Tab-separated table of C-alpha atoms and ligand atoms in Angstrom:
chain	number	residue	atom	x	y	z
A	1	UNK	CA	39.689	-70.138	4.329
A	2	UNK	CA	38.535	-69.918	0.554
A	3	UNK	CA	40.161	-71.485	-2.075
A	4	UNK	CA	40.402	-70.823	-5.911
A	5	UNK	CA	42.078	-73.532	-8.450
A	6	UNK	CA	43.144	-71.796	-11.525
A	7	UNK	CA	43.754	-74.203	-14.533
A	8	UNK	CA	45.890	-72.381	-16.952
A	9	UNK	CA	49.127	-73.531	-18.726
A	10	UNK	CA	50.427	-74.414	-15.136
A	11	UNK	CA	47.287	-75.242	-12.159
A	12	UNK	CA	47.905	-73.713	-8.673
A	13	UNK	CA	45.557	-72.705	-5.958
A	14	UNK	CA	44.596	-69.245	-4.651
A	15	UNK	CA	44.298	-69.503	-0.955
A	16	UNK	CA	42.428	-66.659	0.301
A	17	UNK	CA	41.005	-66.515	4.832
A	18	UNK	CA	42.549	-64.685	7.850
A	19	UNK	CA	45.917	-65.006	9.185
A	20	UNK	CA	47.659	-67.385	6.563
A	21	UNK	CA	50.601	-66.042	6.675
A	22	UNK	CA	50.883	-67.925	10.361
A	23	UNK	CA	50.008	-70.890	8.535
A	24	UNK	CA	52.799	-70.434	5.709
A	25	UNK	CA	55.134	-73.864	6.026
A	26	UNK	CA	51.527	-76.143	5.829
A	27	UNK	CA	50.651	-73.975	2.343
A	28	UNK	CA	54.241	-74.452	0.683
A	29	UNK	CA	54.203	-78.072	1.327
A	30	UNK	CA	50.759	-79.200	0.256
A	31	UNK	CA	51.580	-77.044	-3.010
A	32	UNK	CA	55.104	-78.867	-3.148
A	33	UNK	CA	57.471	-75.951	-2.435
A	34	UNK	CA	60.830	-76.850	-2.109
A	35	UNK	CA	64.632	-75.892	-2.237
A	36	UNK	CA	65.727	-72.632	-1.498
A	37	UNK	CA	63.454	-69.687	-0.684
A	38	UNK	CA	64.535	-66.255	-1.656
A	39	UNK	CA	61.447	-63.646	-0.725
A	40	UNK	CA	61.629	-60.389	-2.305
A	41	UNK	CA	59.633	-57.385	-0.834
A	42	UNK	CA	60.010	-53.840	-0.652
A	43	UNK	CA	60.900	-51.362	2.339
A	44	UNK	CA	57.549	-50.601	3.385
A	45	UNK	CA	55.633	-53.944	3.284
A	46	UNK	CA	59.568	-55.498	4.903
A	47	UNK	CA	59.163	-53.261	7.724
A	48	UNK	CA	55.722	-54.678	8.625
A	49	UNK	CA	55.977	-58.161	7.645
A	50	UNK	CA	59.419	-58.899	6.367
A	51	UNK	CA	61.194	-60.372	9.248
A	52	UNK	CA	57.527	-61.790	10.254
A	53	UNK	CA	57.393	-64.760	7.216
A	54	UNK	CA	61.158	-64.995	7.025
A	55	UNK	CA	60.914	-66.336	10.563
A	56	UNK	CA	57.939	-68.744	9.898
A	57	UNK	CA	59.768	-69.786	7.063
A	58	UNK	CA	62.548	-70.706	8.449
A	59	UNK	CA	61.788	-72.066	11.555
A	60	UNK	CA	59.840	-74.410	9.877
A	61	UNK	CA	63.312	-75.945	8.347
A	62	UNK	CA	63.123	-73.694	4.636
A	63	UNK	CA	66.169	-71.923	3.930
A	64	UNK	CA	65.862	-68.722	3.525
A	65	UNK	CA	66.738	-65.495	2.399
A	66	UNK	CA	65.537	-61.850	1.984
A	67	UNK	CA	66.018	-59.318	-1.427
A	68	UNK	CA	64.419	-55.867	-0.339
A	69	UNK	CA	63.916	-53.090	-2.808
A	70	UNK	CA	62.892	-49.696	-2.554
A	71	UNK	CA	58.942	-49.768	-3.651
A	72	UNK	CA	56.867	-47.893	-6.070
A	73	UNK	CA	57.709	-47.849	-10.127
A	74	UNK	CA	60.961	-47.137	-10.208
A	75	UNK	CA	61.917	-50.620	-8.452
A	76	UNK	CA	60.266	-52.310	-11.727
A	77	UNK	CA	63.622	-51.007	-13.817
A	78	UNK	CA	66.172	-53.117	-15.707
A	79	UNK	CA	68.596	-52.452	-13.268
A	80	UNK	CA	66.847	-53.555	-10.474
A	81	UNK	CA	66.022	-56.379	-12.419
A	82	UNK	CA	69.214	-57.440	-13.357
A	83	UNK	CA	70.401	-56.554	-9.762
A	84	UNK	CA	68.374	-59.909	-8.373
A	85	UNK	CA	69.218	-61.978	-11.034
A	86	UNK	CA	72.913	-61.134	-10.380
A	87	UNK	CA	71.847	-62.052	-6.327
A	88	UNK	CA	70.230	-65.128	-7.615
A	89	UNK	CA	72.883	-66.482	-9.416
A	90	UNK	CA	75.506	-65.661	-6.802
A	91	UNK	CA	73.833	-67.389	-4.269
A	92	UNK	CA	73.765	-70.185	-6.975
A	93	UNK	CA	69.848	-70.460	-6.967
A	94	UNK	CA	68.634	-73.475	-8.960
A	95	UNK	CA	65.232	-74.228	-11.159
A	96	UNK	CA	64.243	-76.165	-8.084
A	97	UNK	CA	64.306	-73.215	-6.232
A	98	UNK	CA	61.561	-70.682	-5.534
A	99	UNK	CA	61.146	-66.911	-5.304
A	100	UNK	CA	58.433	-65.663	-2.994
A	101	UNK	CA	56.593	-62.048	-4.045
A	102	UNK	CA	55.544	-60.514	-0.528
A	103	UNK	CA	54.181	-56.856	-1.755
A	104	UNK	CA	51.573	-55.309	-4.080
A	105	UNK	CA	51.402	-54.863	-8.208
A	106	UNK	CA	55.342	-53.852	-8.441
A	107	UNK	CA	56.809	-56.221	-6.300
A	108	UNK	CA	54.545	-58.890	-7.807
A	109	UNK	CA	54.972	-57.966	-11.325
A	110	UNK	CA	59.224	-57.140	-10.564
A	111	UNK	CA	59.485	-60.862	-8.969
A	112	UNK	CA	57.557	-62.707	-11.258
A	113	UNK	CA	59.473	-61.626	-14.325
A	114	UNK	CA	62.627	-62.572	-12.503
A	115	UNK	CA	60.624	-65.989	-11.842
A	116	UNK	CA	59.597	-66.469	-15.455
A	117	UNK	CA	62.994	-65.461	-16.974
A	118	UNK	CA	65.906	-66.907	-14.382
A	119	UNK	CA	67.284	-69.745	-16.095
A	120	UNK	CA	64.257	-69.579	-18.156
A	121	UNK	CA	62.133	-70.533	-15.151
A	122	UNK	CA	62.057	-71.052	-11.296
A	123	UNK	CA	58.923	-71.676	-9.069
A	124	UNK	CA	57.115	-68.470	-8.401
A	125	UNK	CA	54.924	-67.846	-4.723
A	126	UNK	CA	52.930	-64.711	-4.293
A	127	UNK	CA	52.084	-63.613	-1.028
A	128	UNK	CA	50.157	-59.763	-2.004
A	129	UNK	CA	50.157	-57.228	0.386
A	130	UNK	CA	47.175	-54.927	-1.118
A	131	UNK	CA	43.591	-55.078	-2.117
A	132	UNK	CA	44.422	-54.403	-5.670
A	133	UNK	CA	47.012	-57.708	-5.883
A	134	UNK	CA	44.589	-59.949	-4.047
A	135	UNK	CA	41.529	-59.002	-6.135
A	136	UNK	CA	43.612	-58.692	-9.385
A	137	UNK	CA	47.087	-58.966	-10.472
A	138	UNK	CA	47.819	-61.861	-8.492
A	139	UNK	CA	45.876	-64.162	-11.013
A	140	UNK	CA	46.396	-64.156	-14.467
A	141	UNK	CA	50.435	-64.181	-14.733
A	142	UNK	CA	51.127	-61.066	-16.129
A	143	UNK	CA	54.811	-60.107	-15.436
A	144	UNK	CA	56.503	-56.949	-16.276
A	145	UNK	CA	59.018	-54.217	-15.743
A	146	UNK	CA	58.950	-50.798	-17.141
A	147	UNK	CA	61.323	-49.120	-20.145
A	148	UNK	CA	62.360	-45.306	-19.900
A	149	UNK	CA	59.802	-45.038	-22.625
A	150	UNK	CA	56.908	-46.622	-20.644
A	151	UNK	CA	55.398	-48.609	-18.249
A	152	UNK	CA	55.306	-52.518	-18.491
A	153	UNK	CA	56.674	-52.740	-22.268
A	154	UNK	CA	59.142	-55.859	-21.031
A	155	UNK	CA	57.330	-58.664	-19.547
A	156	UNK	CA	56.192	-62.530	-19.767
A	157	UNK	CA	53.018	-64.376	-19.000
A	158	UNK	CA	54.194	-66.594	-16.679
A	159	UNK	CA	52.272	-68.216	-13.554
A	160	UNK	CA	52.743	-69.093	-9.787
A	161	UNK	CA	52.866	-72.218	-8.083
A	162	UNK	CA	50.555	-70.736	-4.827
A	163	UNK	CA	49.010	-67.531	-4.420
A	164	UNK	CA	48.445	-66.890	-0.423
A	165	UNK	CA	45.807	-63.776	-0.057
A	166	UNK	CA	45.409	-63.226	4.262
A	167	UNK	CA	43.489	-60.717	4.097
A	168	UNK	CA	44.202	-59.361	7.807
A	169	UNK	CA	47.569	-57.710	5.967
A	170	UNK	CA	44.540	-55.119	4.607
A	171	UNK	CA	44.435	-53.400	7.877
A	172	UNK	CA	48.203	-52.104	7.357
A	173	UNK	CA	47.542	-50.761	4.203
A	174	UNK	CA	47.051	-46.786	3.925
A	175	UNK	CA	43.841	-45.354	2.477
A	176	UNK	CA	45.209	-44.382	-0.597
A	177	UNK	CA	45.875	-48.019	-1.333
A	178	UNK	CA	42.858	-49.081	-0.150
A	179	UNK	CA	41.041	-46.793	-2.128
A	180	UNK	CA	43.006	-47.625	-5.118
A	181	UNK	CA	42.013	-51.559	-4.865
A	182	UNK	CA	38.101	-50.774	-4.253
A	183	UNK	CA	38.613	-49.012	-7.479
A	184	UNK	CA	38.945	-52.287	-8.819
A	185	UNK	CA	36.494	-54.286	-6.657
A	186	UNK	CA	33.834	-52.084	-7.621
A	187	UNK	CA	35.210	-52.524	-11.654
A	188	UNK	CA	34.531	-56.306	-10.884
A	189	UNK	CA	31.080	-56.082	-9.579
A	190	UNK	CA	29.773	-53.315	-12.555
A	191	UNK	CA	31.534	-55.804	-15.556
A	192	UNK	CA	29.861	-59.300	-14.131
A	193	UNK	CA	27.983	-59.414	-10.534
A	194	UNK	CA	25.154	-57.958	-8.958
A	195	UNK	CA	25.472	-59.767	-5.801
A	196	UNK	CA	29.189	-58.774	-5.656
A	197	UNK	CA	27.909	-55.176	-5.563
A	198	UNK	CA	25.502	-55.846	-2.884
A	199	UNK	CA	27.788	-57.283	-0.825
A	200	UNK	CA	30.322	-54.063	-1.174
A	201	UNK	CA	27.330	-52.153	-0.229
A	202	UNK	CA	27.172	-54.428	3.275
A	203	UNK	CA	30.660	-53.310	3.825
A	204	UNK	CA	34.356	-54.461	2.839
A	205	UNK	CA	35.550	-55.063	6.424
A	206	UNK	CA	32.940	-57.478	7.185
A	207	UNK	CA	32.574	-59.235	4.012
A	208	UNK	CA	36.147	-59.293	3.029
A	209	UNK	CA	37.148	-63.025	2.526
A	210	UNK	CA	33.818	-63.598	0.177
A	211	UNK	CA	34.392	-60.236	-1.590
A	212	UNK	CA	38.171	-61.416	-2.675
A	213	UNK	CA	37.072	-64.767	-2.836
A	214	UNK	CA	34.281	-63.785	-5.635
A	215	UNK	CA	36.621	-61.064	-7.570
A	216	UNK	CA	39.180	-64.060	-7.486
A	217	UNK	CA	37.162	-66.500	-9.093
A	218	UNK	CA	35.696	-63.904	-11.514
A	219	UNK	CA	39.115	-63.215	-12.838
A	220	UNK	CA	39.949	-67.245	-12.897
A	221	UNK	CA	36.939	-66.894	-15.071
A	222	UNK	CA	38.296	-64.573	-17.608
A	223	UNK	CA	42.107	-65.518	-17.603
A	224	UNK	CA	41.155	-69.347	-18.223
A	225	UNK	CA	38.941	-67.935	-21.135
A	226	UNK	CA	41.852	-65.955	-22.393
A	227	UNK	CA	45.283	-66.480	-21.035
A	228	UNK	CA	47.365	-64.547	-23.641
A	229	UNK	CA	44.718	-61.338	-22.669
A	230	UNK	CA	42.965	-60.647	-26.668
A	231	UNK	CA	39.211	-61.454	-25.763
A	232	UNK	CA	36.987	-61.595	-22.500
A	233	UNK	CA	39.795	-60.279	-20.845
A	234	UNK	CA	39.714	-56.969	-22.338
A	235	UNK	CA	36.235	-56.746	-19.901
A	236	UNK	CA	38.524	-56.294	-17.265
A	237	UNK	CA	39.817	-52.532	-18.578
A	238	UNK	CA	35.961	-51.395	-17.734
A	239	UNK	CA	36.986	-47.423	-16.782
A	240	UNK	CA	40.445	-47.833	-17.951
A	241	UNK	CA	40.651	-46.419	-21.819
A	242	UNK	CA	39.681	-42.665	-19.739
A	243	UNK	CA	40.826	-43.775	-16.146
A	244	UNK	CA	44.307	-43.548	-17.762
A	245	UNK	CA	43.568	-40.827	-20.075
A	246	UNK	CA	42.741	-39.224	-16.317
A	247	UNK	CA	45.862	-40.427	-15.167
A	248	UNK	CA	48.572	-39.012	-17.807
A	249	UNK	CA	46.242	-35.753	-18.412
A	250	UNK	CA	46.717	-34.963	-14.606
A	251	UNK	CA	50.454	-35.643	-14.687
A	252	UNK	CA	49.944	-38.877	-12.681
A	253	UNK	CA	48.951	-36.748	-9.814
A	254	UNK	CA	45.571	-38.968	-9.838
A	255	UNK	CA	46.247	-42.460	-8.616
A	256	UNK	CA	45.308	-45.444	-10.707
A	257	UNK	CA	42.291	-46.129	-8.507
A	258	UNK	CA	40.338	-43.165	-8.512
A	259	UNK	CA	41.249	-42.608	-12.221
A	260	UNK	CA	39.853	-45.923	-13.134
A	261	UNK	CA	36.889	-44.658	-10.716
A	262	UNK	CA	36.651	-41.502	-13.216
A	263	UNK	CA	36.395	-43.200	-16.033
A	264	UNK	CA	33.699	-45.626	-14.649
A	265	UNK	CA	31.726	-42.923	-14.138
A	266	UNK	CA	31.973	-40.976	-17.037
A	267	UNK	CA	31.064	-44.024	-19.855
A	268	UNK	CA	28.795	-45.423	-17.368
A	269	UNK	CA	26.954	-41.546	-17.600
A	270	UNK	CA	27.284	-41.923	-21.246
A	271	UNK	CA	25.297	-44.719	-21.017
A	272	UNK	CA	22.419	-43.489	-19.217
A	273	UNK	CA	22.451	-40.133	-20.831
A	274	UNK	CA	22.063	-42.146	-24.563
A	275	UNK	CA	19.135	-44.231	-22.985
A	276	UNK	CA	21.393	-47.604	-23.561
A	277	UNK	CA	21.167	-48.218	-19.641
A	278	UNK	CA	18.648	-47.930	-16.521
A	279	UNK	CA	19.905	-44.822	-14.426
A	280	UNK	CA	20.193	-47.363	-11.456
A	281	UNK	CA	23.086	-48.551	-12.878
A	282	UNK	CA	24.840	-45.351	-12.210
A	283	UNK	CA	23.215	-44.825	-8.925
A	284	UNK	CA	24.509	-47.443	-7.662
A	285	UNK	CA	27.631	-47.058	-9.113
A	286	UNK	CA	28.164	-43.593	-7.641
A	287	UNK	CA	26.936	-44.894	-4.505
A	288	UNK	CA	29.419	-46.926	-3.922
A	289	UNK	CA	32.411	-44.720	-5.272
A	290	UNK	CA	30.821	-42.465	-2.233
A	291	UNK	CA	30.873	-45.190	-0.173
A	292	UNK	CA	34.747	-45.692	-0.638
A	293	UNK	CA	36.071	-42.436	-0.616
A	294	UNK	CA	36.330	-42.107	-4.504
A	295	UNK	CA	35.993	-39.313	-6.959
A	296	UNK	CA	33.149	-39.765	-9.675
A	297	UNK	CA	34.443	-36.615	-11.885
A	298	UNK	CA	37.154	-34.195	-12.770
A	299	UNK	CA	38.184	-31.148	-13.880
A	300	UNK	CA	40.112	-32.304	-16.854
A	301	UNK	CA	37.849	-31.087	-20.339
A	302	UNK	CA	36.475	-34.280	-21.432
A	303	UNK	CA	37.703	-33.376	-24.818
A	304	UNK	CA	41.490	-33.076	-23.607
A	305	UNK	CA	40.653	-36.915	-22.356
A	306	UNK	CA	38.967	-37.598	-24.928
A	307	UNK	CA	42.337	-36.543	-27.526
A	308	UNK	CA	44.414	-38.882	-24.585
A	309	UNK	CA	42.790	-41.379	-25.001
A	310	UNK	CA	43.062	-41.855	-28.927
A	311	UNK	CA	46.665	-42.303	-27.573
A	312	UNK	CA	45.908	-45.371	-25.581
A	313	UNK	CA	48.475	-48.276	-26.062
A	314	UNK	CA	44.852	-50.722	-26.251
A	315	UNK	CA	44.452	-48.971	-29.370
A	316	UNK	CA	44.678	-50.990	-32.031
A	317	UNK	CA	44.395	-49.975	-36.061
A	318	UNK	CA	41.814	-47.052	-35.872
A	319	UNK	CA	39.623	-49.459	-33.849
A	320	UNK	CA	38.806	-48.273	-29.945
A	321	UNK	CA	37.505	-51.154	-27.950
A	322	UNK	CA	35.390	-49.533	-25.343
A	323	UNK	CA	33.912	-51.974	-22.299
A	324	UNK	CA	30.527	-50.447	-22.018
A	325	UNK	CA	27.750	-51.214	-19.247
A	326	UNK	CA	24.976	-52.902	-20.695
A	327	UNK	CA	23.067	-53.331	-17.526
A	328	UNK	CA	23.423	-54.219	-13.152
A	329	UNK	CA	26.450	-56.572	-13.058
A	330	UNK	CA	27.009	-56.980	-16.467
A	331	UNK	CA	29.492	-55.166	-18.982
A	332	UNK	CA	30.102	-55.859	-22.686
A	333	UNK	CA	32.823	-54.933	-25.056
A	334	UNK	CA	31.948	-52.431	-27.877
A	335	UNK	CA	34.153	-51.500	-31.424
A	336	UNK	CA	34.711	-47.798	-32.064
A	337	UNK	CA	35.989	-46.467	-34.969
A	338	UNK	CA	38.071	-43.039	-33.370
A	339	UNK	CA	35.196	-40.598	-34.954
A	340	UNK	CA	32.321	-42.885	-33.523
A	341	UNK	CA	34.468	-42.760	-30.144
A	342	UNK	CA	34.255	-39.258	-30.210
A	343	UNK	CA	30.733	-38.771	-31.242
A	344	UNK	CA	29.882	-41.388	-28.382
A	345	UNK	CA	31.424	-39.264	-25.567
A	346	UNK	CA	31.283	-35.990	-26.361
A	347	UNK	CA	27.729	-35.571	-28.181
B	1	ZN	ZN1	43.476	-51.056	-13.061
């Protein structure tokens, strides 16, 4: 077992090794978890592990209870929301209570807005249940549900007590998912390791615990830097101004992952094409995308992305911050002005 200590405005741990969830009870107490337990999952990760770390829980003397939801985007709505806190204060949870995120990126982000706003505050586990929580949304505290007129517009920064990764819940996972959170993995190697990359190359099964572990303490890296996300942190949306110009311009049809995957490779073939980069860079790059079962284009006119992604929410006053590859491992933020943007894509 690996362990990260993240020191932001609250310190916990990020355990991440095989099998933890067995271990569960010896976790919560060394990180001081108390009163009432109320774990909140959806249908699809309950059915495989639900029942699984209720019972651990409990026979180890917590008392415990279970609030599933139905999984996937539309569980991170108001009513949903409002649903649990209803639960929570029916079942007369207290602040010394704690609420225990077993799932991916929605159930995370649904329970720790509950977490962060129930009585302004109760203790917060995560337990994640997909590569793409382990490596990134399960550090940092970012909390959010979703508005009819967009995803994640209500939310908190607000962080966990513990963060369990046991990485043997990958093998469940589908390949969509698993795609989806190499996506990412990759992302993490391009913006600030070399080694990182080589060791994706070696394989993910094999090298899993060091791969998370690294990717873990990469993001500890940025989110100490830049808690409230307006610096360093914005290296972390490498691939993401087009991934989700790929995403909305296909109708959502392309997942997250390989969108972000997309737009890796597109600014990353900017790059070379300009003579700002080595063409390893994008080798190696595509390579792995391969490697993982990822998509390096698309069909979508890059000028129909390029008009999508002048729409971008990161968008701020004319001014298009682009995370650019300067070289192997390393990424650096870069100021556009919307007709330099342009002129840097398309031309
Ligand atoms: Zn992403």
């Amino acid at each position: 077992m690996k362990t990260v200590k993240i020191k932001a405005s609250k310190s916990y741990s990020v355990l991440i090794g095989e099998n933890l969830i067995n271990s569960l009870p010896k976790h919560f107490q060394k990180a001081k978890i108390g009163g009432k337990l109320l774990i909140i999952t959806d249908e699809k990760v309950n059915s495989f592990y639900g029942d699984k770390v209720l019972d651990i829980l409990t026979f180890a003397g917590y008392n415990v209870q279970k609030y599933v939801v139905s999984g996937g985007e539309k569980s991170k709505s108001g009513k949903v929301y409002l649903e649990i806190l209803d639960y929570l204060a029916q079942n007369e949870y207290t602040r010394k209570d704690t609420i225990v995120a077993l799932g991916g990126g929605v159930v995370g982000d649904l329970a720790g807005f509950v977490s962060a706003t129930y009585l302004r505050g109760i203790n917060f586990v995560q337990i994640p249940t997909t590569l793409l929580a382990f490596a990134d949304s399960s550090v940092g505290g970012k909390t959010a549900i979703n508005l009819k007129s967009g995803k994640n517009l209500v939310g908190a920064f607000y962080q966990p007590k513990l963060v369990v990764c046991d990485i043997s819940l990958i093998k469940t996972l589908d390949k969509k998912d698993y795609a989806s959170g190499m996506a990412e993995i990759i992302k993490y190697g391009m913006i600030f390791d070399k080694k990182l990359l080589e060791l994706i190359k070696n394989g993910m099964e094999e090298n899993a615990e060091e791969i998370i572990f690294k990717c873990v303490a990469l993001k500890k890296r940025v989110v100490q830097k830049d808690e409230k996300d307006n610096g360093v942190r914005g290296l972390l949306n490498f691939g993401h101004t087009l991934g989700h110009a790929v995403e909305k311009c296909s109708g959502f049809r392309v997942a997250h992952g390989k969108a972000v995957a997309i737009g890796m490779s597109i600014i990353t073939e900017t790059c070379v094409r300009k003579g700002l980069i080595e063409s390893e860079v994008l080798n190696t790059l595509t390579e792995l995308l391969v490697q993982y079962g990822l998509p390096t284009k698309t069909d979508i006119p890059l000028e129909t992305l390029m008009e999508a992604t002048m729409l971008d929410k990161k968008r701020k006053g004319g001014i298009i911050t682009a995370v650019i590859p300067k070289k192997m491992g390393k990424c650096i933020l870069k100021d556009f002005t919307i007709e330099s943007w342009k002129d840097f894509i398309l031309n």
